[in-house]
PDB file of C-alpha atoms in Angstrom:
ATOM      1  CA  UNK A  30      73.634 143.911  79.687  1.00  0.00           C
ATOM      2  CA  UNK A  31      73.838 140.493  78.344  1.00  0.00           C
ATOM      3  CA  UNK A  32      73.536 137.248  79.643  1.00  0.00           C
ATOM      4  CA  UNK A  33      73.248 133.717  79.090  1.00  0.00           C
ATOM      5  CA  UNK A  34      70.816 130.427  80.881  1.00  0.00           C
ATOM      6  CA  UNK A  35      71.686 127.500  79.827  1.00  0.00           C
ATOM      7  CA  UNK A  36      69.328 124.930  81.532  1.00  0.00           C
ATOM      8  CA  UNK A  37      70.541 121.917  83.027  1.00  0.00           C
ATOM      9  CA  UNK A  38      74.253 121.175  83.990  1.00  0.00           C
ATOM     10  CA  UNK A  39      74.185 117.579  83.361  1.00  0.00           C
ATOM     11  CA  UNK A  40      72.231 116.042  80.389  1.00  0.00           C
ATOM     12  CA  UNK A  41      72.449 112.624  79.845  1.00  0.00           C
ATOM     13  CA  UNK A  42      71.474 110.450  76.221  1.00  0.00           C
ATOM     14  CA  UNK A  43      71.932 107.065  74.482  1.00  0.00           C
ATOM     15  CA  UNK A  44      73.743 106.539  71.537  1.00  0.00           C
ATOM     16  CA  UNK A  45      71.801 107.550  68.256  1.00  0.00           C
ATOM     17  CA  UNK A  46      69.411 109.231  70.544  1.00  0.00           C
ATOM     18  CA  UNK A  47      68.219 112.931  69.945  1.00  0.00           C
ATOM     19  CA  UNK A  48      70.803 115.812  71.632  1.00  0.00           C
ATOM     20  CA  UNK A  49      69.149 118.632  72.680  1.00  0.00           C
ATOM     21  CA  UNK A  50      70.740 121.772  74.879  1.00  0.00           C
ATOM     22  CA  UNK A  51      69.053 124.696  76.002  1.00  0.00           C
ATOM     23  CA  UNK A  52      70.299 128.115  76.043  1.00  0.00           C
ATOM     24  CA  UNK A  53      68.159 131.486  76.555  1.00  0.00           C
ATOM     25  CA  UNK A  54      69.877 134.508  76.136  1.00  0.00           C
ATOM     26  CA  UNK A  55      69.045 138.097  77.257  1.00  0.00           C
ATOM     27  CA  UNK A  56      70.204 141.062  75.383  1.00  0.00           C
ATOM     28  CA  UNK A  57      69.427 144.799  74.045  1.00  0.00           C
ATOM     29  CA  UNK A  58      70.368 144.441  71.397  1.00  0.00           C
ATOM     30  CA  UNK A  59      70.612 142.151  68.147  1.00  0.00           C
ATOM     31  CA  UNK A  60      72.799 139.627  69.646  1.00  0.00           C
ATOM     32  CA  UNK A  61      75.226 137.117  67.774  1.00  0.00           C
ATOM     33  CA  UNK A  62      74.985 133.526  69.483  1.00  0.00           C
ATOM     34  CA  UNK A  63      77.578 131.250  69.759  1.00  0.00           C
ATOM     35  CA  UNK A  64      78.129 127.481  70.777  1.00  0.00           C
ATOM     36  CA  UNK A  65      81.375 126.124  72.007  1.00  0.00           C
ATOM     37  CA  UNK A  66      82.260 122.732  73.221  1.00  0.00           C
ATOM     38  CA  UNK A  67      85.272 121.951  75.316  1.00  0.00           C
ATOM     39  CA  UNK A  68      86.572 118.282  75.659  1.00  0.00           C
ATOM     40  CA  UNK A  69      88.958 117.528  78.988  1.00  0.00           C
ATOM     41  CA  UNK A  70      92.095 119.432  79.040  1.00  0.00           C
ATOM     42  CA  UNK A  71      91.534 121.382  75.815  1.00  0.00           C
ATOM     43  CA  UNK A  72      90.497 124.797  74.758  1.00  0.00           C
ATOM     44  CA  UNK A  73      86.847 126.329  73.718  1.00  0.00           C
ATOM     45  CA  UNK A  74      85.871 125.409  69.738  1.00  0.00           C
ATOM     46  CA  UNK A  75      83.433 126.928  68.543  1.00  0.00           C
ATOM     47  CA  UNK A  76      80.553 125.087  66.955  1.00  0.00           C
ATOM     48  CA  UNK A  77      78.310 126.857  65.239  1.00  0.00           C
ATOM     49  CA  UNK A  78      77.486 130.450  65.081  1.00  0.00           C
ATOM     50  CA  UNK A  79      74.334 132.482  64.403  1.00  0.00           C
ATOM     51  CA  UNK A  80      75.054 136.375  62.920  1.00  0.00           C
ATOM     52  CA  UNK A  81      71.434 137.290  61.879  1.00  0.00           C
ATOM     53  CA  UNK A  82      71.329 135.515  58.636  1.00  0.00           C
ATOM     54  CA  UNK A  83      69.496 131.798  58.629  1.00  0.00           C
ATOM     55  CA  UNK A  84      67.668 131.455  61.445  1.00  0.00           C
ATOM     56  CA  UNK A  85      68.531 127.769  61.321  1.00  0.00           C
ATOM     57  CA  UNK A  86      72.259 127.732  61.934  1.00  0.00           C
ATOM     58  CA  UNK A  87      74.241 124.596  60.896  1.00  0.00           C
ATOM     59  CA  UNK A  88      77.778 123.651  62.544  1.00  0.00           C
ATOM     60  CA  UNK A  89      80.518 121.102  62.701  1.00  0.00           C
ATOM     61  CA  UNK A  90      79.707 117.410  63.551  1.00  0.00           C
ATOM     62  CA  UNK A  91      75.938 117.297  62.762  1.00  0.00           C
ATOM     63  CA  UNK A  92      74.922 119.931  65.074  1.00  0.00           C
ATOM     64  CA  UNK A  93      73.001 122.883  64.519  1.00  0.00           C
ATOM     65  CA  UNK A  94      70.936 125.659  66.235  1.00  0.00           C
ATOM     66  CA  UNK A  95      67.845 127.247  66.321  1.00  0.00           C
ATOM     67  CA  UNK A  96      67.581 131.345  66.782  1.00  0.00           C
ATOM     68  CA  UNK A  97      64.013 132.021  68.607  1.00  0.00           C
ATOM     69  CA  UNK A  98      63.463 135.271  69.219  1.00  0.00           C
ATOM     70  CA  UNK A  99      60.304 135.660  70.742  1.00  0.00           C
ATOM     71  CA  UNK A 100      61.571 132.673  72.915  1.00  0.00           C
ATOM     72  CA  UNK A 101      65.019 134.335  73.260  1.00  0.00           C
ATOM     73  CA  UNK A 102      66.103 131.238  72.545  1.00  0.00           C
ATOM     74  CA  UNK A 103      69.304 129.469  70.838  1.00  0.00           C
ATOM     75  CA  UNK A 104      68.667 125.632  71.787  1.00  0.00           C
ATOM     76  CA  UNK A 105      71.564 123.017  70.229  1.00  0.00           C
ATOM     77  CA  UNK A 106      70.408 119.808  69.123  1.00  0.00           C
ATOM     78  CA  UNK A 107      71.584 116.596  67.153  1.00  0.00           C
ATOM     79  CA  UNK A 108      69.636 114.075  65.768  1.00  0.00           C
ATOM     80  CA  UNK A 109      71.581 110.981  66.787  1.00  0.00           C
ATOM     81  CA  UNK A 110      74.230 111.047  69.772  1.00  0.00           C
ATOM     82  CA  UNK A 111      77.606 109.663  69.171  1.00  0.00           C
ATOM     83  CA  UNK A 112      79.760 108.475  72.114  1.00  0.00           C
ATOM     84  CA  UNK A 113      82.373 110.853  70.476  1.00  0.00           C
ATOM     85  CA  UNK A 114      80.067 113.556  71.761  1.00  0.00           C
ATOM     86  CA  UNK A 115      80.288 113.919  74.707  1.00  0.00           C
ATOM     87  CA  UNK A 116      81.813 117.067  76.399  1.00  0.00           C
ATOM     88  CA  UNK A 117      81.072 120.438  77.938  1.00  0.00           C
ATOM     89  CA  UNK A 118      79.013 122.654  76.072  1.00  0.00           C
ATOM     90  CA  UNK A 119      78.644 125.994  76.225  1.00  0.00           C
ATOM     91  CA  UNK A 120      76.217 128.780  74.846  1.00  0.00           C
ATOM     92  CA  UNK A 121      77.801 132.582  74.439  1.00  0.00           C
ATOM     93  CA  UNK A 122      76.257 135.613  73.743  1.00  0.00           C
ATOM     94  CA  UNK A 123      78.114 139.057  71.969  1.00  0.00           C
ATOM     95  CA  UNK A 124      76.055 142.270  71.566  1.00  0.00           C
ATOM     96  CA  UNK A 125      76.423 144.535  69.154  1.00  0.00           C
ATOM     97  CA  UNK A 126      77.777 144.736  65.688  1.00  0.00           C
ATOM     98  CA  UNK A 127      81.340 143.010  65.844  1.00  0.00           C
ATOM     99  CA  UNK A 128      81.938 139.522  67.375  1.00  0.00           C
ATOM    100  CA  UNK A 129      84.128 140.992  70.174  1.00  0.00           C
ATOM    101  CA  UNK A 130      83.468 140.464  73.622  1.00  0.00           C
ATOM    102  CA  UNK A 131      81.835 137.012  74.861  1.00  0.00           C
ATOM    103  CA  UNK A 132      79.219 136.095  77.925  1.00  0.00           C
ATOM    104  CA  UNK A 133      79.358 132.328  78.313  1.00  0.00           C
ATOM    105  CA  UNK A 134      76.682 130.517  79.953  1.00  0.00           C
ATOM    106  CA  UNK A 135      77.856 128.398  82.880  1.00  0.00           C
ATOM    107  CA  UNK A 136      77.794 125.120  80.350  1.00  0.00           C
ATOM    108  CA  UNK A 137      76.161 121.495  79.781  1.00  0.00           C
ATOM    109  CA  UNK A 138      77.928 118.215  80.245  1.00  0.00           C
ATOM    110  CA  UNK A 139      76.785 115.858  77.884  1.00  0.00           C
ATOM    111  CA  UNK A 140      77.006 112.066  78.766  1.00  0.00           C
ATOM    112  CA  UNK A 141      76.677 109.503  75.482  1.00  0.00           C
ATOM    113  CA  UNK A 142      75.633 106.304  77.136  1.00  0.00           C
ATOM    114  CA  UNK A 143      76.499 103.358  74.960  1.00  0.00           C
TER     115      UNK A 143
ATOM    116  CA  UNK B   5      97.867 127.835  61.280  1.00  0.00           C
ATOM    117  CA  UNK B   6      99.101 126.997  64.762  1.00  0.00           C
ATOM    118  CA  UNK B   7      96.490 128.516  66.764  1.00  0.00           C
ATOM    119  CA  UNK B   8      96.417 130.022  69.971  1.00  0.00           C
ATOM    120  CA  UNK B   9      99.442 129.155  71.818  1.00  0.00           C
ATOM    121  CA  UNK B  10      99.620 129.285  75.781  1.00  0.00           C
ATOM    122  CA  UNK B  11     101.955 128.704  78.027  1.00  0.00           C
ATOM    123  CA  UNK B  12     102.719 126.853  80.713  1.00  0.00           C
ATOM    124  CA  UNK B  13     100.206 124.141  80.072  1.00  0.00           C
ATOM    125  CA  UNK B  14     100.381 123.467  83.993  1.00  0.00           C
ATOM    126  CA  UNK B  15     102.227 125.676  86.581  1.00  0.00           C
ATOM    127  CA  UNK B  16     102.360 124.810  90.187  1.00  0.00           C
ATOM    128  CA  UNK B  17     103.405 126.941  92.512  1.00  0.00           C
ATOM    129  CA  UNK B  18     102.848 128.400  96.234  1.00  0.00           C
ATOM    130  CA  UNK B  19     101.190 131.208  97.741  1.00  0.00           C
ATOM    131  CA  UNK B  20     102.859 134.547  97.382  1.00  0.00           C
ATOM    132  CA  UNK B  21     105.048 133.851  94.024  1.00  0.00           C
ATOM    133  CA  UNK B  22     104.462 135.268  91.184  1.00  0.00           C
ATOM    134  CA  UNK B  23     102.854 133.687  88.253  1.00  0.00           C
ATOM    135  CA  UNK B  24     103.325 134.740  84.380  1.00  0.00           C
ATOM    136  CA  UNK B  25     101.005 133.229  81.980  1.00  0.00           C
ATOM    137  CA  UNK B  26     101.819 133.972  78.501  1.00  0.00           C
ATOM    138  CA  UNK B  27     100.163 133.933  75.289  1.00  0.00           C
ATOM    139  CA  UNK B  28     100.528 133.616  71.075  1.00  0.00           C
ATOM    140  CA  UNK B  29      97.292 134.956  69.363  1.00  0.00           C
ATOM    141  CA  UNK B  30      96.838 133.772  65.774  1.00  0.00           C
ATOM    142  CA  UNK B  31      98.782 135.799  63.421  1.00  0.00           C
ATOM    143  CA  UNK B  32      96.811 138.423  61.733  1.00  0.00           C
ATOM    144  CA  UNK B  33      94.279 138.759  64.482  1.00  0.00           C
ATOM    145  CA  UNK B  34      93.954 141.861  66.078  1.00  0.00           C
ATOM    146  CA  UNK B  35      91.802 141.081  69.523  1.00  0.00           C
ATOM    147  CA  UNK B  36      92.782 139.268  72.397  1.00  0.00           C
ATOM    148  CA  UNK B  37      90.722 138.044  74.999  1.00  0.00           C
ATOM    149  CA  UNK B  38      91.942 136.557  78.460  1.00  0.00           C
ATOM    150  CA  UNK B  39      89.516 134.180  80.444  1.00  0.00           C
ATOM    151  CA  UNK B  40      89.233 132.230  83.784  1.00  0.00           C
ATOM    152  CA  UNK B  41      87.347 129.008  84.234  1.00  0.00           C
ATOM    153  CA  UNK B  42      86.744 128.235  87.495  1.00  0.00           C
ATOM    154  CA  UNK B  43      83.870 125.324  88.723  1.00  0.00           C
ATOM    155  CA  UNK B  44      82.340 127.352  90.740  1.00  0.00           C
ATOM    156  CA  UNK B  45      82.276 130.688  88.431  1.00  0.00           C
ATOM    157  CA  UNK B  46      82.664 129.178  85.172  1.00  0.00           C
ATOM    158  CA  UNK B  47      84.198 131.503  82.359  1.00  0.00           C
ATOM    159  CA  UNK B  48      85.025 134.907  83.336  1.00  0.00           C
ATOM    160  CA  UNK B  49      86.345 137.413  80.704  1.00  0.00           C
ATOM    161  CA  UNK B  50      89.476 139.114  82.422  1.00  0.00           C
ATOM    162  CA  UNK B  51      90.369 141.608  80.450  1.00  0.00           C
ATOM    163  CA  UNK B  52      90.248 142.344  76.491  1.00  0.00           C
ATOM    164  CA  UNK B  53      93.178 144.481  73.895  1.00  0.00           C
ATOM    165  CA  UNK B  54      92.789 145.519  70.195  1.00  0.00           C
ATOM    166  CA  UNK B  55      95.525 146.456  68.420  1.00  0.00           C
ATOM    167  CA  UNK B  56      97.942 145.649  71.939  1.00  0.00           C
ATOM    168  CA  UNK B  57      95.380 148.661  73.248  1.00  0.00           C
ATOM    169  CA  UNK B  58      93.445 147.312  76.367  1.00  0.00           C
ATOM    170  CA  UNK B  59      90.089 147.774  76.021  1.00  0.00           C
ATOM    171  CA  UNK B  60      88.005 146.419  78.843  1.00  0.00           C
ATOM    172  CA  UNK B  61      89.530 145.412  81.815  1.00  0.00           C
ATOM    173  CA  UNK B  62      86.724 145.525  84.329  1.00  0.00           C
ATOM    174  CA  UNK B  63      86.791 141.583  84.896  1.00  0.00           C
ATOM    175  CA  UNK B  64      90.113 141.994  86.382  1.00  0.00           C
ATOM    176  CA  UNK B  65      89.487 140.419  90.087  1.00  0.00           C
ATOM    177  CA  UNK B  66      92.310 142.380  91.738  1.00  0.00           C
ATOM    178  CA  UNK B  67      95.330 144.976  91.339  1.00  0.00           C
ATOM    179  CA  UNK B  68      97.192 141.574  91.757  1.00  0.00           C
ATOM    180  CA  UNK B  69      95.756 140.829  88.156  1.00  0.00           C
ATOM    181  CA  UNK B  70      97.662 142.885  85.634  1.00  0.00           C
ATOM    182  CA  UNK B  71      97.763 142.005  81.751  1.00  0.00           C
ATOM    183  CA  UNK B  72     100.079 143.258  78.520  1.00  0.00           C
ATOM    184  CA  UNK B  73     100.126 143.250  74.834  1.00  0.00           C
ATOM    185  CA  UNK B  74     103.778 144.367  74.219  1.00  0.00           C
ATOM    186  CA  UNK B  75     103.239 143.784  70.276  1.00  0.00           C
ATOM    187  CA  UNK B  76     100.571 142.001  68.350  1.00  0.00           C
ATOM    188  CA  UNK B  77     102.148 138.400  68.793  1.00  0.00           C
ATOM    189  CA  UNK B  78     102.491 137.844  72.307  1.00  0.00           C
ATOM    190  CA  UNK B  79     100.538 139.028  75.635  1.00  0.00           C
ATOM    191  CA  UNK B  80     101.007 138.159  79.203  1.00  0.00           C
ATOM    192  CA  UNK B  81      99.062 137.979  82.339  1.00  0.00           C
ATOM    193  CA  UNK B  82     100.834 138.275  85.811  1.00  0.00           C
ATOM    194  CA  UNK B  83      99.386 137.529  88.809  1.00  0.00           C
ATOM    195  CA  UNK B  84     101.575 139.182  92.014  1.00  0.00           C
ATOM    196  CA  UNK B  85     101.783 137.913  94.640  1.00  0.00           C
ATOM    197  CA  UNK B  86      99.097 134.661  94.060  1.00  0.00           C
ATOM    198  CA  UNK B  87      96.580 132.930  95.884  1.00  0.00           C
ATOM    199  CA  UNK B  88      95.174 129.474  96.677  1.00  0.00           C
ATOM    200  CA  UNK B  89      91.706 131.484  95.004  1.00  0.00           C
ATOM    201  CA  UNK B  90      93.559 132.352  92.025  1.00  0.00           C
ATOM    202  CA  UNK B  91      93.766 128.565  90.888  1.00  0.00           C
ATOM    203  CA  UNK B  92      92.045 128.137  87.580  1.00  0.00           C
ATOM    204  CA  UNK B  93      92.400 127.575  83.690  1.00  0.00           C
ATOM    205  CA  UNK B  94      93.143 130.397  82.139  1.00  0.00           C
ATOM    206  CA  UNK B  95      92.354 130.263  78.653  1.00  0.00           C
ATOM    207  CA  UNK B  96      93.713 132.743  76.044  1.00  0.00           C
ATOM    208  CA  UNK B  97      91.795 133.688  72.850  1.00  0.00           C
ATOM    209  CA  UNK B  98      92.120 135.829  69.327  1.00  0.00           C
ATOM    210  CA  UNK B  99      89.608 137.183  67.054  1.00  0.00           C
ATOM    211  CA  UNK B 100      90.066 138.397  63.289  1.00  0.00           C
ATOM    212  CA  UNK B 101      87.918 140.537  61.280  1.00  0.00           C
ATOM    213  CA  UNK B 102      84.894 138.495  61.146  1.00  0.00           C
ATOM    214  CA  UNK B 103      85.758 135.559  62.323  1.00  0.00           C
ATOM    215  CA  UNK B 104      85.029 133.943  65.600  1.00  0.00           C
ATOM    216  CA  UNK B 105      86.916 133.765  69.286  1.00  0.00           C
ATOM    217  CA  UNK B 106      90.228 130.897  68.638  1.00  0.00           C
ATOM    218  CA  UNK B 107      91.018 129.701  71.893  1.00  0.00           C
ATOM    219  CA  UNK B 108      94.133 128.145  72.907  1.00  0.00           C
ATOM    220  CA  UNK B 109      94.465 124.894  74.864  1.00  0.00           C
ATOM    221  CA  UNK B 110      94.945 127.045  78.442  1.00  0.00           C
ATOM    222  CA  UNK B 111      96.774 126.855  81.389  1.00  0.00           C
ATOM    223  CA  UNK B 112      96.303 124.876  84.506  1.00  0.00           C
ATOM    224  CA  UNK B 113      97.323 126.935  87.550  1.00  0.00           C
ATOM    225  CA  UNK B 114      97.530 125.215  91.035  1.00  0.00           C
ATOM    226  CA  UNK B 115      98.722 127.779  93.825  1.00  0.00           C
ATOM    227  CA  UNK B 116      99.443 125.621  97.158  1.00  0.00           C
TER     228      UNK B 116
END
């Protein structure tokens, strides 16, 4: 079965400071990875992706993601926070060989202090 | 390209009525996904249809729970009769051949 960790609920930066989210994923098989944010009162959009190409997966908004596999890993990072960042992220795991069915981890709130 | 359309956005109502949440994947795709967000359990996949076939319904927390694909551009989800416990955000989604999970804007359900 798969399954997603994302460490820490609450993380908490400056403005133009370094963004970085952790997710660890567990799965049998080659796994695609997914990250979402969410801003209040809206809907899921996605982020980036990773689909076993580039192990360094670029998204939208100067994020990207890197895919660890001895670490399990799938950690989200930014260089330099911008207040328009901030928003629940969250890390999602699909097994197998289509991009069907999602496990979400249980999400990071990201606070851009000014 | 609209997107996913939901609605309500917000629905109120009390214990015991029943509650239809509908749902307008993106044309073209042909999976739908229903969800639950919840604080405490955070997002739940309810139940799952390709090609208006369910496929995986084993989030489904109760017979009170029950979900349909009619044709490829609209779904529902009812819940009969509802709960305080069933208030949530339940978020709608569609998938295309190799693309990733659109989700709509969901709705907020408060059962008093």
């Amino acid at each position: 079965a798969q399954s997603v960790t994302q460490l820490g609920s609450h993380v908490s930066v400056s403005e133009g400071a370094l963004v970085l989210l952790r997710c660890n994923y567990s799965s049998s098989v080659p796994p695609y990875l997914f990250w979402y944010v969410q801003y209040p009162n809206q809907g899921l959009q996605l982020l980036l992706k990773y689909t076993s190409a580039a192990t360094l997966v670029k998204g939208i908004n100067g994020f990207e993601a890197e895919f660890k596999k001895s670490e399990t890993s799938f950690h989200l990072t930014k260089p330099s926070a911008h207040m328009s960042d901030a928003a629940e992220y969250f890390c999602a795991v699909s097994e197998g060989t289509s991009y069907g069915k999602l496990t979400f981890g249980q999400g990071t709130i990201l606070t851009v202090h000014p | 390209d609209a997107g996913v359309i939901q609605s309500p956005r917000h629905e109120v109502t009390e214990m015991g009525q029943e509650v239809t949440l509908r749902c307008k994947p993106i044309s073209g795709h042909d999976y739908l996904f229903w969800y639950r967000q919840t604080m405490m359990r955070g997002l739940e996949l309810l139940i799952y249809f390709n090609n208006n076939v369910p496929i995986d319904d084993s989030g489904m927390p109760e017979d009170r729970f029950s979900a349909k694909m009619p044709n490829a551009s609209f779904s529902t989800l009812k819940i009969q009769p509802s709960e305080p416990r069933d208030s949530a955000v339940y978020f709608c989604a569609s998938l295309g051949f190799g693309q990733p999970q659109h989700f709509g804007d969901g709705t907020r359900l408060s059962i008093l």
